[in-house]
Short mmCIF file of C-alpha atoms and ligand atoms in Angstrom, two decimals:
data_model
loop_
_atom_site.label_atom_id
_atom_site.label_comp_id
_atom_site.label_asym_id
_atom_site.label_seq_id
_atom_site.Cartn_x
_atom_site.Cartn_y
_atom_site.Cartn_z
CA MET A 1053 -3.30 -6.54 -24.49
CA ALA A 1054 -0.50 -8.06 -22.54
CA ASN A 1055 -1.04 -11.73 -22.02
CA ILE A 1056 -0.92 -11.58 -18.24
CA ALA A 1057 -3.80 -9.07 -18.07
CA ALA A 1058 -6.08 -11.22 -20.23
CA GLN A 1059 -5.11 -14.38 -18.37
CA ARG A 1060 -5.78 -12.69 -15.05
CA ILE A 1061 -9.23 -11.48 -16.12
CA LYS A 1062 -10.09 -14.94 -17.45
CA ARG A 1063 -9.22 -16.49 -14.11
CA GLU A 1064 -10.98 -13.78 -12.15
CA PHE A 1065 -14.00 -14.08 -14.29
CA LYS A 1066 -14.48 -17.61 -13.08
CA GLU A 1067 -13.91 -16.46 -9.51
CA VAL A 1068 -16.56 -13.73 -9.66
CA ILE A 1069 -19.05 -15.96 -11.41
CA LYS A 1070 -18.57 -18.71 -8.86
CA SER A 1071 -18.41 -16.61 -5.74
CA GLU A 1072 -21.29 -16.63 -3.32
CA GLU A 1073 -21.98 -12.89 -3.68
CA VAL A 1074 -23.33 -13.62 -7.15
CA ALA A 1075 -25.72 -16.18 -5.76
CA LYS A 1076 -27.11 -13.45 -3.54
CA CYS A 1077 -27.33 -11.14 -6.60
CA ALA A 1078 -25.07 -8.62 -4.93
CA ILE A 1079 -22.37 -8.30 -7.61
CA LYS A 1080 -22.08 -9.31 -11.24
CA VAL A 1081 -19.53 -9.01 -14.05
CA GLU A 1082 -20.13 -9.35 -17.78
CA LEU A 1083 -17.66 -9.41 -20.66
CA LEU A 1084 -18.18 -6.77 -23.35
CA ASN A 1085 -15.48 -7.88 -25.78
CA ASP A 1086 -13.35 -10.91 -26.58
CA SER A 1087 -10.09 -9.33 -25.55
CA TYR A 1088 -11.06 -9.01 -21.90
CA THR A 1089 -10.40 -5.25 -21.87
CA GLU A 1090 -13.93 -4.00 -21.33
CA LEU A 1091 -16.40 -5.33 -18.84
CA LYS A 1092 -19.70 -4.37 -17.34
CA GLY A 1093 -20.08 -4.59 -13.60
CA GLU A 1094 -23.23 -4.49 -11.53
CA ILE A 1095 -23.69 -3.99 -7.81
CA ALA A 1096 -26.84 -4.06 -5.75
CA GLY A 1097 -27.44 -1.11 -3.44
CA PRO A 1098 -26.62 -2.23 0.11
CA PRO A 1099 -29.49 -2.68 2.58
CA ASP A 1100 -30.25 0.11 5.07
CA THR A 1101 -28.90 2.76 2.72
CA PRO A 1102 -30.68 5.16 0.34
CA TYR A 1103 -29.38 2.88 -2.44
CA GLU A 1104 -31.27 -0.20 -1.22
CA GLY A 1105 -33.23 -1.94 -3.94
CA GLY A 1106 -31.29 -0.21 -6.71
CA ASN A 1107 -29.05 -1.88 -9.27
CA PHE A 1108 -25.98 0.12 -10.28
CA VAL A 1109 -24.14 -0.49 -13.53
CA LEU A 1110 -20.39 0.13 -13.79
CA GLU A 1111 -18.05 0.56 -16.71
CA ILE A 1112 -14.82 -1.39 -16.15
CA LYS A 1113 -11.80 -0.85 -18.40
CA VAL A 1114 -8.82 -3.13 -17.90
CA PRO A 1115 -5.46 -1.51 -18.71
CA GLU A 1116 -2.66 -3.45 -20.39
CA THR A 1117 -0.67 -3.19 -17.19
CA TYR A 1118 -3.35 -4.88 -15.10
CA PRO A 1119 -3.02 -6.19 -12.37
CA PHE A 1120 -0.01 -4.00 -11.65
CA ASN A 1121 -2.26 -0.98 -12.16
CA PRO A 1122 -5.93 -0.77 -11.14
CA PRO A 1123 -8.85 -1.14 -13.54
CA LYS A 1124 -10.59 2.08 -14.58
CA VAL A 1125 -14.08 2.06 -13.16
CA ARG A 1126 -16.96 4.54 -13.26
CA PHE A 1127 -20.67 4.48 -12.59
CA ILE A 1128 -22.85 4.39 -15.68
CA THR A 1129 -26.02 4.50 -13.57
CA LYS A 1130 -26.52 8.02 -12.27
CA ILE A 1131 -26.06 8.16 -8.52
CA TRP A 1132 -26.15 10.78 -5.73
CA HIS A 1133 -23.14 10.09 -3.50
CA PRO A 1134 -20.36 12.31 -2.07
CA ASN A 1135 -17.55 10.18 -3.55
CA ILE A 1136 -19.10 9.70 -7.00
CA SER A 1137 -19.58 12.45 -9.55
CA SER A 1138 -23.28 13.05 -10.18
CA VAL A 1139 -22.30 14.27 -13.66
CA THR A 1140 -19.68 11.81 -14.97
CA GLY A 1141 -19.92 8.84 -12.61
CA ALA A 1142 -16.21 9.20 -11.78
CA ILE A 1143 -15.29 7.53 -8.49
CA CYS A 1144 -13.02 8.74 -5.72
CA LEU A 1145 -11.80 5.58 -4.02
CA ASP A 1146 -8.24 5.02 -2.79
CA ILE A 1147 -7.92 1.44 -4.01
CA LEU A 1148 -8.67 2.58 -7.55
CA LYS A 1149 -5.73 4.98 -7.24
CA ASP A 1150 -2.64 4.83 -5.04
CA GLN A 1151 -3.89 2.15 -2.65
CA TRP A 1152 -4.29 -0.43 -5.40
CA ALA A 1153 -2.50 -3.74 -4.80
CA ALA A 1154 -1.80 -6.36 -7.45
CA ALA A 1155 -3.52 -9.12 -5.50
CA MET A 1156 -6.85 -7.29 -5.64
CA THR A 1157 -9.43 -8.53 -8.12
CA LEU A 1158 -12.55 -7.26 -9.85
CA ARG A 1159 -14.47 -8.98 -7.09
CA THR A 1160 -12.69 -6.99 -4.36
CA VAL A 1161 -13.19 -3.78 -6.38
CA LEU A 1162 -16.94 -4.36 -6.69
CA LEU A 1163 -17.26 -5.26 -3.02
CA SER A 1164 -15.28 -2.14 -2.08
CA LEU A 1165 -17.62 -0.01 -4.17
CA GLN A 1166 -20.57 -1.59 -2.45
CA ALA A 1167 -18.94 -0.76 0.88
CA LEU A 1168 -18.44 2.81 -0.33
CA LEU A 1169 -22.18 3.08 -0.90
CA SER A 1170 -22.71 2.02 2.71
CA ALA A 1171 -20.07 4.34 4.15
CA ALA A 1172 -19.47 7.58 2.28
CA GLU A 1173 -16.38 9.64 2.98
CA PRO A 1174 -17.56 13.25 2.60
CA ASP A 1175 -14.16 14.62 3.65
CA ASP A 1176 -12.58 13.13 0.53
CA PRO A 1177 -15.30 14.06 -1.95
CA GLN A 1178 -15.57 13.59 -5.69
CA ASP A 1179 -18.75 15.68 -5.94
CA ALA A 1180 -18.42 18.79 -3.75
CA VAL A 1181 -22.12 19.69 -3.98
CA VAL A 1182 -23.26 16.28 -2.80
CA ALA A 1183 -20.60 16.18 -0.08
CA ARG A 1184 -21.73 19.56 1.28
CA GLN A 1185 -25.34 18.43 1.40
CA TYR A 1186 -24.28 15.21 3.13
CA LYS A 1187 -22.47 17.17 5.83
CA GLU A 1188 -24.97 20.00 6.26
CA ASN A 1189 -28.29 18.24 5.78
CA LEU A 1190 -28.05 14.47 6.01
CA GLU A 1191 -31.81 13.97 5.80
CA MET A 1192 -32.00 15.98 2.58
CA PHE A 1193 -29.07 13.97 1.22
CA GLN A 1194 -30.79 10.67 1.99
CA LEU A 1195 -34.03 11.81 0.42
CA THR A 1196 -32.19 12.91 -2.73
CA ALA A 1197 -30.08 9.75 -2.97
CA ARG A 1198 -33.20 7.60 -2.52
CA HIS A 1199 -34.99 9.54 -5.25
CA TRP A 1200 -32.07 9.11 -7.67
CA THR A 1201 -31.98 5.40 -6.82
CA ASN A 1202 -35.67 5.18 -7.65
CA VAL A 1203 -35.37 7.02 -10.96
CA TYR A 1204 -32.06 5.70 -12.31
CA ALA A 1205 -31.41 2.38 -10.55
CA GLY A 1206 -34.91 0.98 -10.23
CA GLY A 1207 -35.22 1.53 -6.50
CA PRO A 1208 -38.67 1.07 -4.89
CA HIS A 1209 -39.13 4.43 -3.14
CA VAL A 1210 -41.16 6.89 -5.22
CA ASN A 1211 -41.07 10.47 -3.93
CA SER A 1212 -44.08 12.29 -5.37
CA ASP A 1213 -42.95 15.65 -3.96
CA CYS A 1214 -39.71 15.41 -5.96
CA ASP A 1215 -41.53 14.23 -9.06
CA GLU A 1216 -43.98 17.12 -8.78
CA LYS A 1217 -41.25 19.76 -8.60
CA ILE A 1218 -39.40 18.21 -11.53
CA LYS A 1219 -42.61 18.20 -13.55
CA ARG A 1220 -43.01 21.94 -12.92
CA LEU A 1221 -39.55 22.60 -14.38
CA VAL A 1222 -40.08 20.19 -17.28
CA ASP A 1223 -43.25 22.10 -18.11
CA MET A 1224 -41.09 25.21 -18.39
CA GLY A 1225 -39.02 23.47 -21.03
CA ILE A 1226 -36.18 22.13 -18.86
CA GLU A 1227 -34.85 18.64 -19.58
CA ASP A 1228 -35.81 16.03 -16.99
CA HIS A 1229 -32.33 15.18 -15.68
CA GLN A 1230 -31.22 18.80 -15.72
CA ALA A 1231 -34.22 19.72 -13.59
CA ARG A 1232 -33.49 16.90 -11.16
CA ALA A 1233 -29.81 17.85 -10.84
CA ALA A 1234 -30.64 21.53 -10.20
CA LEU A 1235 -33.31 20.73 -7.60
CA SER A 1236 -31.01 18.20 -5.91
CA SER A 1237 -28.22 20.77 -5.69
CA TYR A 1238 -30.53 23.36 -4.09
CA ASN A 1239 -32.13 21.08 -1.49
CA TRP A 1240 -35.31 20.82 -3.63
CA ASP A 1241 -35.92 24.56 -3.35
CA LEU A 1242 -37.94 25.14 -6.54
CA GLU A 1243 -37.38 28.89 -6.59
CA ARG A 1244 -33.60 28.75 -6.28
CA ALA A 1245 -33.36 25.91 -8.76
CA THR A 1246 -35.46 27.88 -11.28
CA GLU A 1247 -33.33 30.96 -10.70
CA GLN A 1248 -30.16 29.01 -11.36
CA LEU A 1249 -31.55 27.31 -14.48
CA PHE A 1250 -32.72 30.54 -16.09
CA SER A 1251 -29.85 32.77 -15.07
CA MET B 1343 2.47 -42.65 -20.79
CA ASP B 1344 -0.85 -41.08 -19.93
CA SER B 1345 -2.10 -44.11 -18.12
CA THR B 1346 1.08 -44.18 -16.05
CA THR B 1347 0.71 -40.62 -14.84
CA GLU B 1348 -2.95 -41.27 -14.16
CA SER B 1349 -2.17 -44.21 -11.94
CA VAL B 1350 0.56 -42.24 -10.19
CA LYS B 1351 -1.94 -39.49 -9.48
CA LYS B 1352 -4.43 -42.00 -8.13
CA GLU B 1353 -1.81 -43.45 -5.86
CA ALA B 1354 -0.81 -40.01 -4.69
CA ALA B 1355 -4.40 -39.17 -3.88
CA GLY B 1356 -4.65 -42.17 -1.60
CA SER B 1357 -6.75 -45.26 -2.11
CA GLY B 1358 -8.62 -43.52 -4.92
CA ASN B 1359 -12.04 -44.91 -4.13
CA ASN B 1360 -13.75 -41.57 -4.70
CA ASN B 1361 -12.53 -39.77 -7.77
CA SER B 1362 -14.34 -36.44 -7.45
CA GLU B 1363 -13.30 -36.03 -3.84
CA SER B 1364 -9.64 -36.53 -4.61
CA LYS B 1365 -9.92 -34.15 -7.52
CA ASP B 1366 -11.30 -31.43 -5.27
CA GLU B 1367 -8.48 -32.02 -2.86
CA ASN B 1368 -5.94 -31.72 -5.65
CA LYS B 1369 -7.52 -28.46 -6.67
CA LYS B 1370 -7.27 -27.06 -3.16
CA ASP B 1371 -3.62 -28.09 -2.97
CA ASP B 1372 -2.96 -26.39 -6.29
CA GLN B 1373 -4.57 -23.16 -5.12
CA MET B 1374 -2.29 -23.15 -2.09
CA PHE B 1375 0.61 -22.65 -4.47
CA GLU B 1376 -0.94 -20.06 -6.76
CA CYS B 1377 0.82 -16.76 -7.24
CA ASN B 1378 -1.15 -13.94 -5.63
CA ILE B 1379 -0.61 -11.73 -8.66
CA CYS B 1380 -1.18 -13.82 -11.79
CA LEU B 1381 -3.34 -16.39 -9.94
CA ASP B 1382 -1.48 -19.15 -11.79
CA THR B 1383 0.77 -21.78 -10.21
CA ALA B 1384 3.77 -19.82 -8.97
CA ARG B 1385 6.93 -20.27 -11.06
CA ASP B 1386 10.31 -19.20 -9.71
CA ALA B 1387 8.39 -18.92 -6.48
CA VAL B 1388 9.34 -16.50 -3.76
CA VAL B 1389 7.76 -15.85 -0.36
CA SER B 1390 7.63 -12.46 1.34
CA MET B 1391 8.44 -12.07 5.03
CA CYS B 1392 4.67 -11.76 5.64
CA GLY B 1393 4.32 -15.22 4.09
CA HIS B 1394 2.70 -14.44 0.77
CA LEU B 1395 3.60 -16.44 -2.30
CA PHE B 1396 4.41 -14.98 -5.73
CA CYS B 1397 6.17 -15.77 -8.97
CA TRP B 1398 9.42 -13.87 -8.87
CA PRO B 1399 8.72 -12.21 -12.27
CA CYS B 1400 5.29 -11.07 -11.02
CA LEU B 1401 6.58 -9.67 -7.73
CA HIS B 1402 9.49 -8.01 -9.48
CA GLN B 1403 7.16 -6.25 -11.88
CA TRP B 1404 4.97 -5.10 -8.99
CA LEU B 1405 7.98 -3.64 -7.17
CA GLU B 1406 9.11 -1.94 -10.38
CA THR B 1407 5.64 -0.44 -10.95
CA ARG B 1408 5.72 1.39 -7.62
CA PRO B 1409 9.31 1.95 -6.60
CA ASN B 1410 8.30 4.49 -3.97
CA ARG B 1411 5.69 2.35 -2.30
CA GLN B 1412 6.96 -1.18 -1.89
CA VAL B 1413 4.20 -3.10 -0.16
CA CYS B 1414 2.99 -6.67 -0.22
CA PRO B 1415 0.26 -6.95 -2.89
CA VAL B 1416 -1.83 -9.01 -0.48
CA CYS B 1417 -1.47 -7.54 3.02
CA LYS B 1418 0.35 -4.27 2.24
CA ALA B 1419 3.16 -5.03 4.67
CA ALA B 1420 6.46 -3.39 3.75
CA ILE B 1421 8.52 -5.61 1.48
CA SER B 1422 11.73 -5.35 -0.50
CA LYS B 1423 13.66 -7.38 -3.05
CA ASP B 1424 16.29 -8.30 -0.48
CA LYS B 1425 13.77 -9.71 1.95
CA VAL B 1426 12.05 -12.37 -0.10
CA VAL B 1427 12.84 -16.04 0.30
CA PRO B 1428 13.02 -18.23 -2.79
CA LEU B 1429 11.25 -21.57 -2.62
CA TYR B 1430 13.22 -24.53 -3.93
CA GLY B 1431 10.94 -27.49 -4.38
CA ARG B 1432 12.19 -30.91 -5.41
CA GLY B 1433 13.24 -30.94 -9.05
CA SER B 1434 13.33 -27.17 -9.24
CA THR B 1435 16.95 -27.13 -10.40
CA LYS B 1436 16.10 -26.83 -14.06
CA GLN B 1437 15.70 -23.17 -14.85
CA GLU B 1438 12.67 -22.85 -17.09
CA ASP B 1439 12.07 -19.77 -19.17
CA PRO B 1440 14.29 -17.27 -17.37
CA ARG B 1441 12.91 -13.96 -18.62
CA GLU B 1442 15.58 -11.71 -19.94
CA LYS B 1443 14.19 -8.54 -18.44
CA VAL B 1444 13.83 -9.95 -14.98
CA PRO B 1445 16.92 -10.11 -12.78
CA PRO B 1446 17.76 -13.48 -11.33
CA ARG B 1447 15.74 -14.47 -8.35
CA PRO B 1448 17.42 -13.50 -5.07
CA ALA B 1449 19.46 -16.32 -3.63
CA GLY B 1450 18.58 -18.06 -0.42
CA GLN B 1451 20.70 -17.07 2.55
CA ARG B 1452 22.47 -19.78 4.45
CA THR B 1453 23.34 -19.05 8.02
CA GLU B 1454 25.85 -21.42 9.59
CA PRO B 1455 24.56 -23.28 12.61
CA GLU B 1456 25.80 -22.06 16.02
CA PRO B 1457 29.18 -23.68 16.71
CA GLY B 1458 29.38 -26.05 19.66
CA THR B 1459 32.72 -24.83 21.08
CA SER B 1460 33.52 -21.24 20.47
CA PHE B 1461 35.74 -18.77 22.23
CA PRO B 1462 33.77 -16.36 24.31
CA GLY B 1463 33.76 -13.03 22.59
CA PHE B 1464 34.68 -14.52 19.22
CA GLY B 1465 31.89 -15.79 17.08
CA PHE B 1466 34.04 -17.30 14.35
CA GLY B 1467 33.63 -20.86 15.42
CA ASP B 1468 35.76 -23.90 14.89
CA ASN B 1469 35.47 -24.42 11.18
CA GLY B 1470 36.90 -21.00 10.44
CA PHE B 1471 39.70 -19.27 12.22
CA HIS B 1472 41.38 -20.69 15.31
CA MET B 1473 42.91 -18.07 17.49
CA SER B 1474 46.03 -20.20 17.89
CA PHE B 1475 48.31 -17.97 19.89
CA GLY B 1476 50.46 -20.92 20.92
CA ILE B 1477 54.15 -20.13 21.26
CA GLY B 1478 55.55 -23.19 19.49
CA ALA B 1479 54.61 -23.15 15.84
CA PHE B 1480 52.96 -19.85 16.19
CA PRO B 1481 53.75 -17.88 13.01
CA LEU B 1482 53.29 -20.88 10.72
CA GLY B 1483 50.10 -22.05 12.34
CA PHE B 1484 48.83 -18.56 12.24
CA PHE B 1485 49.50 -18.28 8.57
CA THR B 1486 48.03 -21.58 7.48
CA SER B 1487 44.83 -20.97 9.32
CA THR B 1488 44.62 -17.53 7.82
CA LEU B 1489 45.21 -18.75 4.30
CA ASN B 1490 42.83 -21.65 4.69
CA PHE B 1491 40.15 -19.41 6.01
CA GLY B 1492 37.92 -19.53 2.98
CA ASP B 1493 38.40 -23.17 2.09
CA SER B 1494 37.83 -24.67 5.49
CA ARG B 1495 34.21 -23.59 5.57
CA PRO B 1496 31.73 -26.16 4.33
CA SER B 1497 30.18 -23.82 1.78
CA ALA B 1498 31.11 -20.38 0.62
CA ALA B 1499 28.20 -18.02 0.27
CA PRO B 1500 27.22 -17.20 -3.32
CA ARG B 1501 28.91 -14.19 -4.85
CA GLY B 1502 27.04 -10.96 -4.48
CA THR B 1503 25.10 -11.83 -1.34
CA GLN B 1504 25.43 -10.08 1.97
CA GLN B 1505 27.15 -13.08 3.48
CA HIS B 1506 29.69 -13.24 0.70
CA MET B 1507 30.59 -9.60 1.20
CA GLU B 1508 30.94 -10.09 4.92
CA GLU B 1509 33.25 -13.04 4.46
CA GLN B 1510 35.39 -11.09 2.02
CA PHE B 1511 35.58 -8.26 4.50
CA LEU B 1512 36.50 -10.51 7.40
CA SER B 1513 39.22 -12.34 5.50
CA LYS B 1514 40.74 -9.03 4.46
CA ILE B 1515 40.79 -7.88 8.07
CA PHE B 1516 42.59 -11.04 9.20
CA LEU B 1517 45.12 -10.72 6.43
CA TRP B 1518 45.93 -7.20 7.58
CA LEU B 1519 46.08 -8.33 11.20
CA ALA B 1520 48.58 -11.01 10.22
CA ILE B 1521 50.74 -8.55 8.32
CA ILE B 1522 50.74 -6.08 11.20
CA PHE B 1523 51.55 -8.87 13.64
CA ILE B 1524 54.51 -10.05 11.61
CA ALA B 1525 55.76 -6.51 11.20
CA TRP B 1526 55.52 -6.10 14.96
CA LEU B 1527 57.45 -9.39 15.49
CA MET B 1528 60.22 -8.24 13.18
CA MET B 1529 60.52 -4.90 14.91
CA ALA B 1530 60.65 -6.50 18.33
ZN1 ZN C 2601 2.61 -14.93 -10.83
ZN1 ZN C 2602 1.82 -10.02 2.71
#
């Protein structure tokens, strides 16, 4: 790794650790190797969103050309959000692409992701299915996102209706996450989800 | 040697009755002069027109990374190589570690102060070219002032800068004017 990238991460690392957001348990960064190329990020779901109470883990890969090019970030924790792939965790966020600026840091990236959880941009979607649900049935979207937060990110809101429907599909031999993804995509319509899974 | 620098630092920090406080202050001062890209103390420092500080090698690499989108890495204002101002601190004359790949830092641009007595309509001022259209020693006076044009200025702009080019251009124009004038005199 180029020296400047490692030096930068070392300095930033101190900044993130010291910053006040950490004290409030809102963001966190952990080193995964000695060469400062792979890190684990964590953000808390923002209050007054379906993600509240959840803890979302991120994979951060620092390229050799950092900070002249952005870090590569994706969600490891499964999440239901128009700008994040519900399958791969890939993120659609301008500052991680062409709007990156060399003065930005891991701290600003994590805070921007937290802001993205508060304010989705369904017109610039990463996950078309989620984005359509967000635009056509906001209540259904919020219910689904809250359920995913509960199951995958440790959120507090249990939805027994969702759990019941998933159990029905699991009993038919469908894998738990597959059942959840199908039901989520079809607005928790058990019949249509079953149809799609067995077609 | 160490003790000397220590005492100098203490003096610089004031009376030095509270060590931790002065240390914090030093730290703040240091951060003021950190490059916004590498987050280290800026070397070969330059400042953008929007006022953001960078190492010249860092800023150069940023501009090279995105040639089509040249924006300030901090505030995203439009920037360009020609519009950064180098910072020359005291004792910055020694050129440390000039990277081979990086072009030399852009030079500072000196603009001459407004002249006190200048001909209306001519902005050349009194240290450059006098429009001496006196009858007496006219051709000679004309020539000497033309030939002395470059030397009579307190400082020539560095080669390659905008100002340098302009001066070259101006002096060429006056040379041609002089030649035409003399040709006209001979024909008359
Ligand atoms: Zn720098
Ligand atoms: Zn700026």
